[in-house]
Amino acid sequence: DQQVKQNSPSLSVQEGRISILNCDYTNSMFDYFLWYKKYPAEGPTFLISISSIKDKNEDGRFTVFLNKSAKHLSLHIVPSQPGDSAVYFCAASAVHYKLSFGAGTTVTVRA
Amino acid sequence: DAGVIQSPRHEVTEMGQEVTLRCKPISGHNSLFWYRQTMMRGLELLIYFNNNVPIDDSGMPEDRFSAKMPNASFSTLKIQPSEPRDSAVYFCASMVAGGTYEQYFGPGTRLTVT
């Protein structure tokens, strides 16, 4: 049962433009959300997170938005850079240790 | 600062053989996780340790899989006997329990069972 869904398997964006990655979840008990970035042959690395008490969190070029009523979150990357080309995973937690991951979105930043 | 260390990075073995994957968490982290990534199922949690004690092993697929954490700096995931469907990338992750929920992942072990 996939509780976290990333419906876009891939995204291609031009360098300098905005990348928007989307994630939907079904479990209303989730109260913490994270985005991870993964390069080939490496483990996922933590990017940014948001608690359910907030609707926005920003860290440099990365901003995560949370819409609890829609059970939807998104990651905005502005401006996109070639080094941002990677697989991005959305994850959610209802119990502090247990992360449920989405299937991932592959982002390709074109020069 | 060293991150999570996993060994081996690649393992190729024949069906029926025993496989042991190793993990050294980040120093000071008291929670350790084993994950498996496959195309079909994505990233799934196998087992979670807190202070070296297994807390949640509900994700361990079957009795062929076992995990141990004899001390705070070492954990193993063993598959005995291995089967072709165990082929996957296995990640170890660690974090500080009670802090933020951020888990730090190792580079993974790519297991191929022929």
PDB file of C-alpha atoms in Angstrom:
ATOM      1  CA  ASP A   1       0.000   0.000   0.000  1.00  0.00           C
ATOM      2  CA  GLN A   2       1.794   3.092  -1.274  1.00  0.00           C
ATOM      3  CA  GLN A   3       1.067   5.844   1.241  1.00  0.00           C
ATOM      4  CA  VAL A   4       3.396   8.350  -0.400  1.00  0.00           C
ATOM      5  CA  LYS A   5       3.098   8.908  -4.113  1.00  0.00           C
ATOM      6  CA  GLN A   6       5.249  10.773  -6.554  1.00  0.00           C
ATOM      7  CA  ASN A   7       3.252  10.584  -9.733  1.00  0.00           C
ATOM      8  CA  SER A   8       5.832  12.135 -12.023  1.00  0.00           C
ATOM      9  CA  PRO A   9       8.682   9.694 -12.614  1.00  0.00           C
ATOM     10  CA  SER A  10      10.754  12.310 -14.398  1.00  0.00           C
ATOM     11  CA  LEU A  11      11.161  16.040 -14.883  1.00  0.00           C
ATOM     12  CA  SER A  12      13.319  17.935 -17.354  1.00  0.00           C
ATOM     13  CA  VAL A  13      14.067  21.620 -16.757  1.00  0.00           C
ATOM     14  CA  GLN A  14      16.353  24.196 -18.243  1.00  0.00           C
ATOM     15  CA  GLU A  15      19.211  25.513 -16.164  1.00  0.00           C
ATOM     16  CA  GLY A  16      18.191  28.656 -14.296  1.00  0.00           C
ATOM     17  CA  ARG A  17      14.479  27.860 -14.350  1.00  0.00           C
ATOM     18  CA  ILE A  18      12.329  26.551 -11.523  1.00  0.00           C
ATOM     19  CA  SER A  19      11.938  22.836 -10.801  1.00  0.00           C
ATOM     20  CA  ILE A  20       8.707  21.823  -9.073  1.00  0.00           C
ATOM     21  CA  LEU A  21       8.413  18.322  -7.682  1.00  0.00           C
ATOM     22  CA  ASN A  22       5.144  17.048  -6.296  1.00  0.00           C
ATOM     23  CA  CYS A  23       4.229  14.486  -3.697  1.00  0.00           C
ATOM     24  CA  ASP A  24       0.858  13.242  -2.411  1.00  0.00           C
ATOM     25  CA  TYR A  25       0.164  11.194   0.685  1.00  0.00           C
ATOM     26  CA  THR A  26      -2.807   9.273   1.994  1.00  0.00           C
ATOM     27  CA  ASN A  27      -2.068   8.799   5.696  1.00  0.00           C
ATOM     28  CA  SER A  28      -3.506  11.689   7.706  1.00  0.00           C
ATOM     29  CA  MET A  29      -1.313  10.685  10.651  1.00  0.00           C
ATOM     30  CA  PHE A  30       1.857  11.797   8.873  1.00  0.00           C
ATOM     31  CA  ASP A  31       3.246  14.805  10.716  1.00  0.00           C
ATOM     32  CA  TYR A  32       6.726  15.236   9.305  1.00  0.00           C
ATOM     33  CA  PHE A  33       7.855  15.325   5.709  1.00  0.00           C
ATOM     34  CA  LEU A  34      11.285  15.182   4.138  1.00  0.00           C
ATOM     35  CA  TRP A  35      12.894  15.396   0.742  1.00  0.00           C
ATOM     36  CA  TYR A  36      15.969  13.372  -0.121  1.00  0.00           C
ATOM     37  CA  LYS A  37      18.221  13.634  -3.137  1.00  0.00           C
ATOM     38  CA  LYS A  38      20.048  10.662  -4.608  1.00  0.00           C
ATOM     39  CA  TYR A  39      22.878  10.470  -7.105  1.00  0.00           C
ATOM     40  CA  PRO A  40      23.687   7.181  -8.880  1.00  0.00           C
ATOM     41  CA  ALA A  41      25.699   4.703  -6.791  1.00  0.00           C
ATOM     42  CA  GLU A  42      25.219   6.813  -3.661  1.00  0.00           C
ATOM     43  CA  GLY A  43      22.791   6.723  -0.770  1.00  0.00           C
ATOM     44  CA  PRO A  44      19.980   9.262  -0.439  1.00  0.00           C
ATOM     45  CA  THR A  45      21.036  12.518   1.198  1.00  0.00           C
ATOM     46  CA  PHE A  46      18.726  14.678   3.261  1.00  0.00           C
ATOM     47  CA  LEU A  47      17.692  17.898   1.545  1.00  0.00           C
ATOM     48  CA  ILE A  48      14.945  19.677   3.444  1.00  0.00           C
ATOM     49  CA  SER A  49      12.068  18.885   5.768  1.00  0.00           C
ATOM     50  CA  ILE A  50       8.846  20.356   7.097  1.00  0.00           C
ATOM     51  CA  SER A  51       6.699  19.732  10.124  1.00  0.00           C
ATOM     52  CA  SER A  52       2.936  19.533   9.775  1.00  0.00           C
ATOM     53  CA  ILE A  53       2.565  22.659  11.909  1.00  0.00           C
ATOM     54  CA  LYS A  54       4.099  24.699   9.102  1.00  0.00           C
ATOM     55  CA  ASP A  55       3.112  25.227   5.500  1.00  0.00           C
ATOM     56  CA  LYS A  56       6.441  26.394   4.144  1.00  0.00           C
ATOM     57  CA  ASN A  57      10.113  25.884   4.823  1.00  0.00           C
ATOM     58  CA  GLU A  58      12.941  27.461   2.904  1.00  0.00           C
ATOM     59  CA  ASP A  59      16.634  26.671   2.719  1.00  0.00           C
ATOM     60  CA  GLY A  60      18.580  28.551   0.106  1.00  0.00           C
ATOM     61  CA  ARG A  61      17.393  27.530  -3.337  1.00  0.00           C
ATOM     62  CA  PHE A  62      15.064  24.876  -1.913  1.00  0.00           C
ATOM     63  CA  THR A  63      11.556  25.505  -0.618  1.00  0.00           C
ATOM     64  CA  VAL A  64       9.056  22.916   0.527  1.00  0.00           C
ATOM     65  CA  PHE A  65       5.346  23.695   0.649  1.00  0.00           C
ATOM     66  CA  LEU A  66       2.822  21.650   2.576  1.00  0.00           C
ATOM     67  CA  ASN A  67      -0.931  21.646   1.960  1.00  0.00           C
ATOM     68  CA  LYS A  68      -2.399  19.461   4.683  1.00  0.00           C
ATOM     69  CA  SER A  69      -5.973  19.696   3.512  1.00  0.00           C
ATOM     70  CA  ALA A  70      -4.978  18.388   0.109  1.00  0.00           C
ATOM     71  CA  LYS A  71      -2.406  15.977   1.561  1.00  0.00           C
ATOM     72  CA  HIS A  72       0.087  17.381  -0.865  1.00  0.00           C
ATOM     73  CA  LEU A  73       3.595  18.737  -0.681  1.00  0.00           C
ATOM     74  CA  SER A  74       5.920  20.163  -3.250  1.00  0.00           C
ATOM     75  CA  LEU A  75       9.596  20.998  -3.556  1.00  0.00           C
ATOM     76  CA  HIS A  76      10.668  24.064  -5.468  1.00  0.00           C
ATOM     77  CA  ILE A  77      14.245  24.471  -6.654  1.00  0.00           C
ATOM     78  CA  VAL A  78      15.107  27.969  -7.861  1.00  0.00           C
ATOM     79  CA  PRO A  79      17.226  28.427  -9.853  1.00  0.00           C
ATOM     80  CA  SER A  80      17.893  24.909 -11.086  1.00  0.00           C
ATOM     81  CA  GLN A  81      21.538  24.009 -11.612  1.00  0.00           C
ATOM     82  CA  PRO A  82      23.195  21.090 -13.436  1.00  0.00           C
ATOM     83  CA  GLY A  83      24.261  19.607 -10.097  1.00  0.00           C
ATOM     84  CA  ASP A  84      20.601  19.292  -9.173  1.00  0.00           C
ATOM     85  CA  SER A  85      20.216  16.471 -11.696  1.00  0.00           C
ATOM     86  CA  ALA A  86      19.380  13.514  -9.465  1.00  0.00           C
ATOM     87  CA  VAL A  87      16.510  11.394  -8.169  1.00  0.00           C
ATOM     88  CA  TYR A  88      14.393  13.134  -5.538  1.00  0.00           C
ATOM     89  CA  PHE A  89      12.460  11.152  -2.962  1.00  0.00           C
ATOM     90  CA  CYS A  90       9.624  12.438  -0.863  1.00  0.00           C
ATOM     91  CA  ALA A  91       9.282  10.802   2.569  1.00  0.00           C
ATOM     92  CA  ALA A  92       6.750  11.076   5.359  1.00  0.00           C
ATOM     93  CA  SER A  93       6.598   9.986   8.977  1.00  0.00           C
ATOM     94  CA  ALA A  94       3.857   9.345  11.534  1.00  0.00           C
ATOM     95  CA  VAL A  95       6.118   7.582  13.999  1.00  0.00           C
ATOM     96  CA  HIS A  96       9.404   9.387  14.421  1.00  0.00           C
ATOM     97  CA  TYR A  97      11.614   6.661  13.080  1.00  0.00           C
ATOM     98  CA  LYS A  98       9.535   5.165  10.309  1.00  0.00           C
ATOM     99  CA  LEU A  99       9.831   6.896   6.968  1.00  0.00           C
ATOM    100  CA  SER A 100       7.554   5.996   4.077  1.00  0.00           C
ATOM    101  CA  PHE A 101       9.186   6.881   0.781  1.00  0.00           C
ATOM    102  CA  GLY A 102       7.720   7.760  -2.581  1.00  0.00           C
ATOM    103  CA  ALA A 103       8.995   6.101  -5.742  1.00  0.00           C
ATOM    104  CA  GLY A 104      11.157   9.083  -6.685  1.00  0.00           C
ATOM    105  CA  THR A 105      11.296  11.676  -9.454  1.00  0.00           C
ATOM    106  CA  THR A 106      14.314  11.875 -11.738  1.00  0.00           C
ATOM    107  CA  VAL A 107      15.244  15.479 -12.417  1.00  0.00           C
ATOM    108  CA  THR A 108      17.372  16.394 -15.404  1.00  0.00           C
ATOM    109  CA  VAL A 109      18.646  19.942 -15.648  1.00  0.00           C
ATOM    110  CA  ARG A 110      19.488  20.908 -19.230  1.00  0.00           C
ATOM    111  CA  ALA A 111      22.237  23.392 -19.974  1.00  0.00           C
TER     112      ALA A 111
ATOM    113  CA  ASP B   1      33.484  13.467   9.672  1.00  0.00           C
ATOM    114  CA  ALA B   2      32.883  10.008   8.237  1.00  0.00           C
ATOM    115  CA  GLY B   3      29.377   9.220   7.154  1.00  0.00           C
ATOM    116  CA  VAL B   4      27.671   5.860   7.360  1.00  0.00           C
ATOM    117  CA  ILE B   5      30.023   3.178   6.096  1.00  0.00           C
ATOM    118  CA  GLN B   6      28.788   0.030   4.370  1.00  0.00           C
ATOM    119  CA  SER B   7      30.653  -2.977   3.100  1.00  0.00           C
ATOM    120  CA  PRO B   8      30.916  -4.549   0.689  1.00  0.00           C
ATOM    121  CA  ARG B   9      29.737  -2.076  -1.954  1.00  0.00           C
ATOM    122  CA  HIS B  10      28.961  -4.889  -4.370  1.00  0.00           C
ATOM    123  CA  GLU B  11      28.274  -8.521  -3.712  1.00  0.00           C
ATOM    124  CA  VAL B  12      27.598 -11.236  -6.252  1.00  0.00           C
ATOM    125  CA  THR B  13      26.708 -14.640  -4.912  1.00  0.00           C
ATOM    126  CA  GLU B  14      25.008 -17.838  -5.957  1.00  0.00           C
ATOM    127  CA  MET B  15      21.583 -18.878  -4.812  1.00  0.00           C
ATOM    128  CA  GLY B  16      21.732 -20.741  -1.523  1.00  0.00           C
ATOM    129  CA  GLN B  17      24.829 -19.004  -0.232  1.00  0.00           C
ATOM    130  CA  GLU B  18      24.948 -16.932   2.937  1.00  0.00           C
ATOM    131  CA  VAL B  19      25.393 -13.191   2.510  1.00  0.00           C
ATOM    132  CA  THR B  20      26.466 -10.770   5.231  1.00  0.00           C
ATOM    133  CA  LEU B  21      26.213  -7.029   4.791  1.00  0.00           C
ATOM    134  CA  ARG B  22      27.970  -4.694   7.214  1.00  0.00           C
ATOM    135  CA  CYS B  23      27.304  -1.195   8.476  1.00  0.00           C
ATOM    136  CA  LYS B  24      29.082   1.309  10.676  1.00  0.00           C
ATOM    137  CA  PRO B  25      26.769   4.162  11.698  1.00  0.00           C
ATOM    138  CA  ILE B  26      27.826   7.735  12.288  1.00  0.00           C
ATOM    139  CA  SER B  27      29.492   8.113  15.665  1.00  0.00           C
ATOM    140  CA  GLY B  28      27.025   9.399  18.237  1.00  0.00           C
ATOM    141  CA  HIS B  29      23.952   8.234  16.366  1.00  0.00           C
ATOM    142  CA  ASN B  30      21.862   5.866  18.451  1.00  0.00           C
ATOM    143  CA  SER B  31      19.373   4.716  15.837  1.00  0.00           C
ATOM    144  CA  LEU B  32      20.175   2.457  12.916  1.00  0.00           C
ATOM    145  CA  PHE B  33      18.058   1.349   9.987  1.00  0.00           C
ATOM    146  CA  TRP B  34      18.365  -1.227   7.221  1.00  0.00           C
ATOM    147  CA  TYR B  35      16.500  -0.513   3.980  1.00  0.00           C
ATOM    148  CA  ARG B  36      16.122  -2.378   0.730  1.00  0.00           C
ATOM    149  CA  GLN B  37      15.576  -0.689  -2.620  1.00  0.00           C
ATOM    150  CA  THR B  38      14.094  -2.513  -5.590  1.00  0.00           C
ATOM    151  CA  MET B  39      12.445  -1.338  -8.769  1.00  0.00           C
ATOM    152  CA  MET B  40       9.166  -2.968  -7.800  1.00  0.00           C
ATOM    153  CA  ARG B  41       8.899  -1.863  -4.175  1.00  0.00           C
ATOM    154  CA  GLY B  42      11.091   1.210  -3.965  1.00  0.00           C
ATOM    155  CA  LEU B  43      12.789   1.996  -0.658  1.00  0.00           C
ATOM    156  CA  GLU B  44      11.396  -0.098   2.169  1.00  0.00           C
ATOM    157  CA  LEU B  45      12.416  -0.284   5.803  1.00  0.00           C
ATOM    158  CA  LEU B  46      13.552  -3.733   6.901  1.00  0.00           C
ATOM    159  CA  ILE B  47      14.514  -3.189  10.536  1.00  0.00           C
ATOM    160  CA  TYR B  48      15.119  -0.400  13.045  1.00  0.00           C
ATOM    161  CA  PHE B  49      17.469  -0.490  16.045  1.00  0.00           C
ATOM    162  CA  ASN B  50      17.502   2.000  18.902  1.00  0.00           C
ATOM    163  CA  ASN B  51      20.439   1.863  21.322  1.00  0.00           C
ATOM    164  CA  ASN B  52      21.468  -1.471  19.746  1.00  0.00           C
ATOM    165  CA  VAL B  53      18.075  -3.054  20.436  1.00  0.00           C
ATOM    166  CA  PRO B  54      15.805  -4.112  17.555  1.00  0.00           C
ATOM    167  CA  ILE B  55      12.599  -2.092  17.891  1.00  0.00           C
ATOM    168  CA  ASP B  56      10.757  -2.809  14.671  1.00  0.00           C
ATOM    169  CA  ASP B  57      11.546  -5.745  12.403  1.00  0.00           C
ATOM    170  CA  SER B  58       8.156  -5.891  10.727  1.00  0.00           C
ATOM    171  CA  GLY B  59       9.737  -5.156   7.358  1.00  0.00           C
ATOM    172  CA  MET B  60      12.052  -8.152   7.386  1.00  0.00           C
ATOM    173  CA  PRO B  61      10.721 -10.250   4.517  1.00  0.00           C
ATOM    174  CA  GLU B  62      11.117 -13.704   6.023  1.00  0.00           C
ATOM    175  CA  ASP B  63      13.145 -15.870   8.348  1.00  0.00           C
ATOM    176  CA  ARG B  64      16.007 -16.031   5.892  1.00  0.00           C
ATOM    177  CA  PHE B  65      16.805 -12.443   6.880  1.00  0.00           C
ATOM    178  CA  SER B  66      18.361 -11.568  10.223  1.00  0.00           C
ATOM    179  CA  ALA B  67      20.026  -8.450  11.609  1.00  0.00           C
ATOM    180  CA  LYS B  68      22.214  -7.815  14.607  1.00  0.00           C
ATOM    181  CA  MET B  69      23.744  -4.839  16.303  1.00  0.00           C
ATOM    182  CA  PRO B  70      26.308  -6.105  18.819  1.00  0.00           C
ATOM    183  CA  ASN B  71      27.499  -2.594  19.683  1.00  0.00           C
ATOM    184  CA  ALA B  72      26.863   1.033  18.866  1.00  0.00           C
ATOM    185  CA  SER B  73      29.297   1.114  15.979  1.00  0.00           C
ATOM    186  CA  PHE B  74      28.478  -2.018  14.039  1.00  0.00           C
ATOM    187  CA  SER B  75      25.527  -3.831  12.518  1.00  0.00           C
ATOM    188  CA  THR B  76      25.063  -6.751  10.158  1.00  0.00           C
ATOM    189  CA  LEU B  77      22.280  -7.894   7.893  1.00  0.00           C
ATOM    190  CA  LYS B  78      22.460 -11.559   7.000  1.00  0.00           C
ATOM    191  CA  ILE B  79      20.574 -13.494   4.352  1.00  0.00           C
ATOM    192  CA  GLN B  80      20.746 -17.266   4.619  1.00  0.00           C
ATOM    193  CA  PRO B  81      20.065 -18.890   2.214  1.00  0.00           C
ATOM    194  CA  SER B  82      20.038 -16.198  -0.441  1.00  0.00           C
ATOM    195  CA  GLU B  83      17.637 -16.291  -3.398  1.00  0.00           C
ATOM    196  CA  PRO B  84      17.614 -14.419  -6.726  1.00  0.00           C
ATOM    197  CA  ARG B  85      14.662 -12.297  -5.560  1.00  0.00           C
ATOM    198  CA  ASP B  86      16.889 -10.878  -2.815  1.00  0.00           C
ATOM    199  CA  SER B  87      18.839  -9.004  -5.478  1.00  0.00           C
ATOM    200  CA  ALA B  88      18.545  -5.320  -4.558  1.00  0.00           C
ATOM    201  CA  VAL B  89      20.459  -2.391  -3.133  1.00  0.00           C
ATOM    202  CA  TYR B  90      20.604  -2.516   0.647  1.00  0.00           C
ATOM    203  CA  PHE B  91      21.087   0.733   2.521  1.00  0.00           C
ATOM    204  CA  CYS B  92      22.025   1.327   6.103  1.00  0.00           C
ATOM    205  CA  ALA B  93      21.054   4.646   7.725  1.00  0.00           C
ATOM    206  CA  SER B  94      21.563   6.195  11.129  1.00  0.00           C
ATOM    207  CA  MET B  95      20.209   9.117  13.104  1.00  0.00           C
ATOM    208  CA  VAL B  96      20.014  10.610  16.567  1.00  0.00           C
ATOM    209  CA  ALA B  97      16.757   9.453  18.154  1.00  0.00           C
ATOM    210  CA  GLY B  98      14.716  12.223  19.705  1.00  0.00           C
ATOM    211  CA  GLY B  99      16.128  14.873  17.423  1.00  0.00           C
ATOM    212  CA  THR B 100      14.860  15.718  13.996  1.00  0.00           C
ATOM    213  CA  TYR B 101      13.726  12.855  11.828  1.00  0.00           C
ATOM    214  CA  GLU B 102      16.646  13.127   9.429  1.00  0.00           C
ATOM    215  CA  GLN B 103      18.258   9.823   8.636  1.00  0.00           C
ATOM    216  CA  TYR B 104      21.737   9.698   7.132  1.00  0.00           C
ATOM    217  CA  PHE B 105      22.245   6.981   4.555  1.00  0.00           C
ATOM    218  CA  GLY B 106      25.286   4.979   3.617  1.00  0.00           C
ATOM    219  CA  PRO B 107      26.273   4.392  -0.023  1.00  0.00           C
ATOM    220  CA  GLY B 108      24.512   1.049  -0.167  1.00  0.00           C
ATOM    221  CA  THR B 109      25.469  -2.520  -1.042  1.00  0.00           C
ATOM    222  CA  ARG B 110      24.353  -3.777  -4.420  1.00  0.00           C
ATOM    223  CA  LEU B 111      23.541  -7.466  -4.012  1.00  0.00           C
ATOM    224  CA  THR B 112      23.160  -9.784  -6.972  1.00  0.00           C
ATOM    225  CA  VAL B 113      22.100 -13.364  -6.360  1.00  0.00           C
ATOM    226  CA  THR B 114      22.427 -15.630  -9.395  1.00  0.00           C
TER     227      THR B 114
END
